[in-house]
């Protein structure tokens, strides 16, 4: 902790070597150092040499041009304020070296470390196998060719509070600070304007990190991790990552190969030349909880969030206004199944697929939340999935509304190798040239208890466009979709399709079978009974054609709806009555 006077302390004059806090400043027997003389010592190095283990040093205002070492003894060094007391290294030296300091460690308080330069690690401060705490310390204008421009710590217990790391250069890693095999705690501190190849603001490799209520802003990484480069376990909670950039991946944050909880953070206005403008997660089981990813950009994939080969759990995040030149304006994930729960993904844009979410070769699970207002120049304005290689993929209870794309305004499934299950979706008010609600190409899926409503296509298939697909649709409602061409509810091309216990209403030909076999059609209400490329099934296998009397906006059934109790008699609603048709029916 920091020094504070004892309760009831009464000043008794200047400090003396008597074991008493004579001047009531919280320090006992401190050595005072002033760069202009007139104090117990005139150099910091002399004061360090004279101070006992556990002693204290008081620095006057002014600039101390020294390169100093603290070795083997715990000390408390306090200045007159970070803007008033400056310890500045002579050319070509590390400003402060700390080695072998155990016990209470070295505590620095209210001063600035600047001007350190080294061809090794640690331009401003170098810590080896020691305890080191910084309170109200400025670390500014230092550089290190081998890493840790402002600070380098290896095998240390490092605590940083209310301190600022500014315009330091760290070579390969850690412009502001580099911690290696170190327990690092960063609270209420700022890393700004620093540069390095990896981790321009802060780089932590192995060891452990706790970072809270700190700001990482305007840092530049040549390759990865503009604000933070984290290759260690840890908790990052309540921090701000703003306007950082990288020349490759992870403009704001880069996380790799460790177990990390990343929660309550704001990641905004960051950019990367390649993937992950906001954050890039590589091969890490990360928990991403209640963060805001806003206004980040990438030159390739994952404008806001890029998750690669990582079993991530992503819950209750806001992912808004991000842009990717290629896929995944809001999120892109690849190669390992992740779980998304109750996220809001809105107003993101992409030059490729999946403006909201681009789920690539991963078979992820998405439950709850809202995907809205996203705009893709290609396919899948809200969500795009492709090449799912594993069983278990699920999209459930998601509001997919007001998205736009060339195909699949709300949702696009392409070339998935395993089935995708969909339950309880609301796909509404989306726009596309083809498949305004959804396009499915060379994929298998099942859909139940879902609502596909008020989607608009310019060329056809306002509801779902199916090509080379295998589809099972049960207990779903298609209503108010508007197609510029055929198939206001369904357009089927060379696909195996089964539709049952559902309601399909619309204008023009509600169902268009362009090629292939007719779908299996049982216990449906198709109104009007307008079909193209298939025979009218009305009156057969429980099919009817009558106004279902849908109650807007929730598309429930009016009390007198002919769709009530009109489902497969072998099935029942949750209340035990005969199954209703549409999204509100069934078990």
GROMACS .gro file of N, CA, C and O in nm, residues 15 23 25 27 29-52 55-66 68 75-81 84-87 109-111:
model
  220
   15UNK      N    1   1.220   1.528   0.948
   15UNK     CA    2   1.242   1.386   0.970
   15UNK      C    3   1.381   1.361   1.029
   15UNK      O    4   1.479   1.424   0.989
   23UNK      N    5   0.754   1.421   1.057
   23UNK     CA    6   0.682   1.522   0.977
   23UNK      C    7   0.543   1.475   0.933
   23UNK      O    8   0.476   1.540   0.853
   25UNK      N    9   0.422   1.244   0.738
   25UNK     CA   10   0.395   1.220   0.596
   25UNK      C   11   0.375   1.072   0.566
   25UNK      O   12   0.367   1.031   0.450
   27UNK      N   13   0.588   0.835   0.631
   27UNK     CA   14   0.716   0.767   0.613
   27UNK      C   15   0.801   0.787   0.738
   27UNK      O   16   0.805   0.895   0.797
   29UNK      N   17   1.176   0.780   0.901
   29UNK     CA   18   1.320   0.788   0.876
   29UNK      C   19   1.352   0.795   0.727
   29UNK      O   20   1.452   0.740   0.680
   30UNK      N   21   1.267   0.868   0.649
   30UNK     CA   22   1.295   0.875   0.506
   30UNK      C   23   1.417   0.963   0.478
   30UNK      O   24   1.447   1.056   0.553
   31UNK      N   25   1.481   0.930   0.367
   31UNK     CA   26   1.592   1.012   0.319
   31UNK      C   27   1.536   1.106   0.213
   31UNK      O   28   1.470   1.064   0.119
   32UNK      N   29   1.563   1.233   0.228
   32UNK     CA   30   1.515   1.332   0.134
   32UNK      C   31   1.622   1.362   0.031
   32UNK      O   32   1.740   1.380   0.066
   33UNK      N   33   1.582   1.368  -0.098
   33UNK     CA   34   1.676   1.392  -0.207
   33UNK      C   35   1.624   1.507  -0.292
   33UNK      O   36   1.509   1.505  -0.337
   34UNK      N   37   1.707   1.608  -0.312
   34UNK     CA   38   1.672   1.719  -0.400
   34UNK      C   39   1.783   1.737  -0.503
   34UNK      O   40   1.901   1.735  -0.468
   35UNK      N   41   1.745   1.754  -0.631
   35UNK     CA   42   1.850   1.763  -0.734
   35UNK      C   43   1.934   1.889  -0.723
   35UNK      O   44   2.043   1.895  -0.779
   36UNK      N   45   1.886   1.989  -0.649
   36UNK     CA   46   1.962   2.115  -0.636
   36UNK      C   47   2.038   2.122  -0.505
   36UNK      O   48   2.090   2.227  -0.467
   37UNK      N   49   2.043   2.011  -0.431
   37UNK     CA   50   2.116   2.010  -0.305
   37UNK      C   51   2.029   2.056  -0.190
   37UNK      O   52   1.908   2.075  -0.201
   38UNK      N   53   2.092   2.076  -0.074
   38UNK     CA   54   2.021   2.123   0.043
   38UNK      C   55   1.938   2.016   0.110
   38UNK      O   56   1.846   2.047   0.185
   39UNK      N   57   1.965   1.888   0.082
   39UNK     CA   58   1.891   1.777   0.143
   39UNK      C   59   1.989   1.674   0.193
   39UNK      O   60   2.112   1.689   0.178
   40UNK      N   61   1.935   1.569   0.254
   40UNK     CA   62   2.021   1.465   0.310
   40UNK      C   63   2.108   1.403   0.203
   40UNK      O   64   2.223   1.366   0.228
   41UNK      N   65   2.055   1.388   0.082
   41UNK     CA   66   2.131   1.334  -0.031
   41UNK      C   67   2.099   1.419  -0.153
   41UNK      O   68   1.991   1.476  -0.166
   42UNK      N   69   2.194   1.426  -0.246
   42UNK     CA   70   2.172   1.506  -0.367
   42UNK      C   71   2.149   1.419  -0.489
   42UNK      O   72   2.115   1.470  -0.596
   43UNK      N   73   2.167   1.286  -0.477
   43UNK     CA   74   2.138   1.195  -0.589
   43UNK      C   75   2.052   1.080  -0.539
   43UNK      O   76   2.063   1.037  -0.424
   44UNK      N   77   1.967   1.032  -0.629
   44UNK     CA   78   1.883   0.919  -0.593
   44UNK      C   79   1.968   0.795  -0.570
   44UNK      O   80   1.941   0.716  -0.479
   45UNK      N   81   2.073   0.776  -0.650
   45UNK     CA   82   2.159   0.659  -0.633
   45UNK      C   83   2.221   0.656  -0.494
   45UNK      O   84   2.228   0.551  -0.429
   46UNK      N   85   2.267   0.773  -0.445
   46UNK     CA   86   2.326   0.778  -0.312
   46UNK      C   87   2.223   0.747  -0.205
   46UNK      O   88   2.252   0.679  -0.106
   47UNK      N   89   2.100   0.797  -0.224
   47UNK     CA   90   1.995   0.771  -0.126
   47UNK      C   91   1.960   0.623  -0.122
   47UNK      O   92   1.938   0.566  -0.015
   48UNK      N   93   1.955   0.559  -0.239
   48UNK     CA   94   1.927   0.415  -0.244
   48UNK      C   95   2.035   0.336  -0.171
   48UNK      O   96   2.008   0.242  -0.097
   49UNK      N   97   2.160   0.375  -0.191
   49UNK     CA   98   2.271   0.307  -0.125
   49UNK      C   99   2.265   0.325   0.027
   49UNK      O  100   2.297   0.234   0.103
   50UNK      N  101   2.221   0.443   0.070
   50UNK     CA  102   2.219   0.473   0.213
   50UNK      C  103   2.097   0.418   0.285
   50UNK      O  104   2.101   0.395   0.406
   51UNK      N  105   1.986   0.396   0.213
   51UNK     CA  106   1.862   0.356   0.277
   51UNK      C  107   1.869   0.213   0.325
   51UNK      O  108   1.927   0.126   0.260
   52UNK      N  109   1.810   0.187   0.441
   52UNK     CA  110   1.806   0.049   0.490
   52UNK      C  111   1.696  -0.031   0.420
   52UNK      O  112   1.608   0.025   0.355
   55UNK      N  113   1.332   0.089   0.401
   55UNK     CA  114   1.337   0.233   0.418
   55UNK      C  115   1.259   0.309   0.312
   55UNK      O  116   1.199   0.252   0.221
   56UNK      N  117   1.263   0.443   0.325
   56UNK     CA  118   1.187   0.529   0.235
   56UNK      C  119   1.274   0.644   0.187
   56UNK      O  120   1.365   0.690   0.257
   57UNK      N  121   1.243   0.687   0.065
   57UNK     CA  122   1.315   0.799   0.004
   57UNK      C  123   1.212   0.898  -0.046
   57UNK      O  124   1.118   0.864  -0.117
   58UNK      N  125   1.231   1.025  -0.007
   58UNK     CA  126   1.143   1.134  -0.050
   58UNK      C  127   1.217   1.218  -0.154
   58UNK      O  128   1.325   1.271  -0.127
   59UNK      N  129   1.160   1.227  -0.277
   59UNK     CA  130   1.222   1.304  -0.385
   59UNK      C  131   1.155   1.440  -0.397
   59UNK      O  132   1.031   1.449  -0.404
   60UNK      N  133   1.235   1.544  -0.399
   60UNK     CA  134   1.181   1.678  -0.422
   60UNK      C  135   1.136   1.693  -0.567
   60UNK      O  136   1.165   1.609  -0.653
   61UNK      N  137   1.069   1.800  -0.597
   61UNK     CA  138   1.036   1.833  -0.736
   61UNK      C  139   1.165   1.862  -0.811
   61UNK      O  140   1.264   1.911  -0.755
   62UNK      N  141   1.167   1.829  -0.939
   62UNK     CA  142   1.284   1.852  -1.022
   62UNK      C  143   1.316   1.729  -1.105
   62UNK      O  144   1.245   1.627  -1.100
   63UNK      N  145   1.424   1.735  -1.181
   63UNK     CA  146   1.465   1.627  -1.269
   63UNK      C  147   1.594   1.566  -1.220
   63UNK      O  148   1.694   1.636  -1.200
   64UNK      N  149   1.593   1.436  -1.201
   64UNK     CA  150   1.711   1.362  -1.160
   64UNK      C  151   1.763   1.286  -1.282
   64UNK      O  152   1.700   1.191  -1.329
   65UNK      N  153   1.875   1.327  -1.335
   65UNK     CA  154   1.932   1.263  -1.452
   65UNK      C  155   2.025   1.152  -1.402
   65UNK      O  156   2.144   1.175  -1.374
   66UNK      N  157   1.967   1.032  -1.389
   66UNK     CA  158   2.041   0.920  -1.332
   66UNK      C  159   1.988   0.789  -1.388
   66UNK      O  160   1.870   0.779  -1.424
   68UNK      N  161   1.956   0.426  -1.217
   68UNK     CA  162   1.973   0.374  -1.082
   68UNK      C  163   1.929   0.229  -1.074
   68UNK      O  164   1.850   0.180  -1.156
   75UNK      N  165   1.214  -0.088  -0.077
   75UNK     CA  166   1.217   0.057  -0.056
   75UNK      C  167   1.085   0.119  -0.099
   75UNK      O  168   1.012   0.064  -0.182
   76UNK      N  169   1.057   0.235  -0.041
   76UNK     CA  170   0.944   0.317  -0.084
   76UNK      C  171   1.003   0.448  -0.134
   76UNK      O  172   1.067   0.521  -0.057
   77UNK      N  173   0.982   0.477  -0.263
   77UNK     CA  174   1.036   0.601  -0.322
   77UNK      C  175   0.919   0.687  -0.367
   77UNK      O  176   0.841   0.646  -0.452
   78UNK      N  177   0.909   0.808  -0.307
   78UNK     CA  178   0.796   0.895  -0.337
   78UNK      C  179   0.845   1.030  -0.387
   78UNK      O  180   0.935   1.092  -0.329
   79UNK      N  181   0.783   1.074  -0.499
   79UNK     CA  182   0.814   1.205  -0.553
   79UNK      C  183   0.710   1.308  -0.514
   79UNK      O  184   0.618   1.282  -0.437
   80UNK      N  185   0.724   1.425  -0.572
   80UNK     CA  186   0.633   1.536  -0.544
   80UNK      C  187   0.515   1.538  -0.640
   80UNK      O  188   0.434   1.632  -0.638
   81UNK      N  189   0.503   1.437  -0.725
   81UNK     CA  190   0.396   1.429  -0.825
   81UNK      C  191   0.455   1.389  -0.958
   81UNK      O  192   0.570   1.424  -0.990
   84UNK      N  193   0.592   1.664  -1.148
   84UNK     CA  194   0.690   1.749  -1.079
   84UNK      C  195   0.825   1.681  -1.059
   84UNK      O  196   0.930   1.745  -1.068
   85UNK      N  197   0.824   1.550  -1.032
   85UNK     CA  198   0.948   1.476  -1.006
   85UNK      C  199   0.973   1.381  -1.122
   85UNK      O  200   0.891   1.292  -1.149
   86UNK      N  201   1.087   1.399  -1.190
   86UNK     CA  202   1.120   1.318  -1.307
   86UNK      C  203   1.256   1.253  -1.286
   86UNK      O  204   1.354   1.321  -1.253
   87UNK      N  205   1.258   1.121  -1.303
   87UNK     CA  206   1.386   1.049  -1.304
   87UNK      C  207   1.413   1.012  -1.449
   87UNK      O  208   1.338   0.936  -1.510
  109UNK      N  209   0.604   0.604  -0.618
  109UNK     CA  210   0.483   0.682  -0.596
  109UNK      C  211   0.505   0.826  -0.642
  109UNK      O  212   0.605   0.890  -0.604
  110UNK      N  213   0.414   0.875  -0.728
  110UNK     CA  214   0.408   1.017  -0.762
  110UNK      C  215   0.536   1.070  -0.825
  110UNK      O  216   0.594   1.169  -0.782
  111UNK      N  217   0.579   1.003  -0.932
  111UNK     CA  218   0.697   1.048  -1.005
  111UNK      C  219   0.687   0.997  -1.148
  111UNK      O  220   0.599   0.918  -1.181
   0.00000   0.00000   0.00000
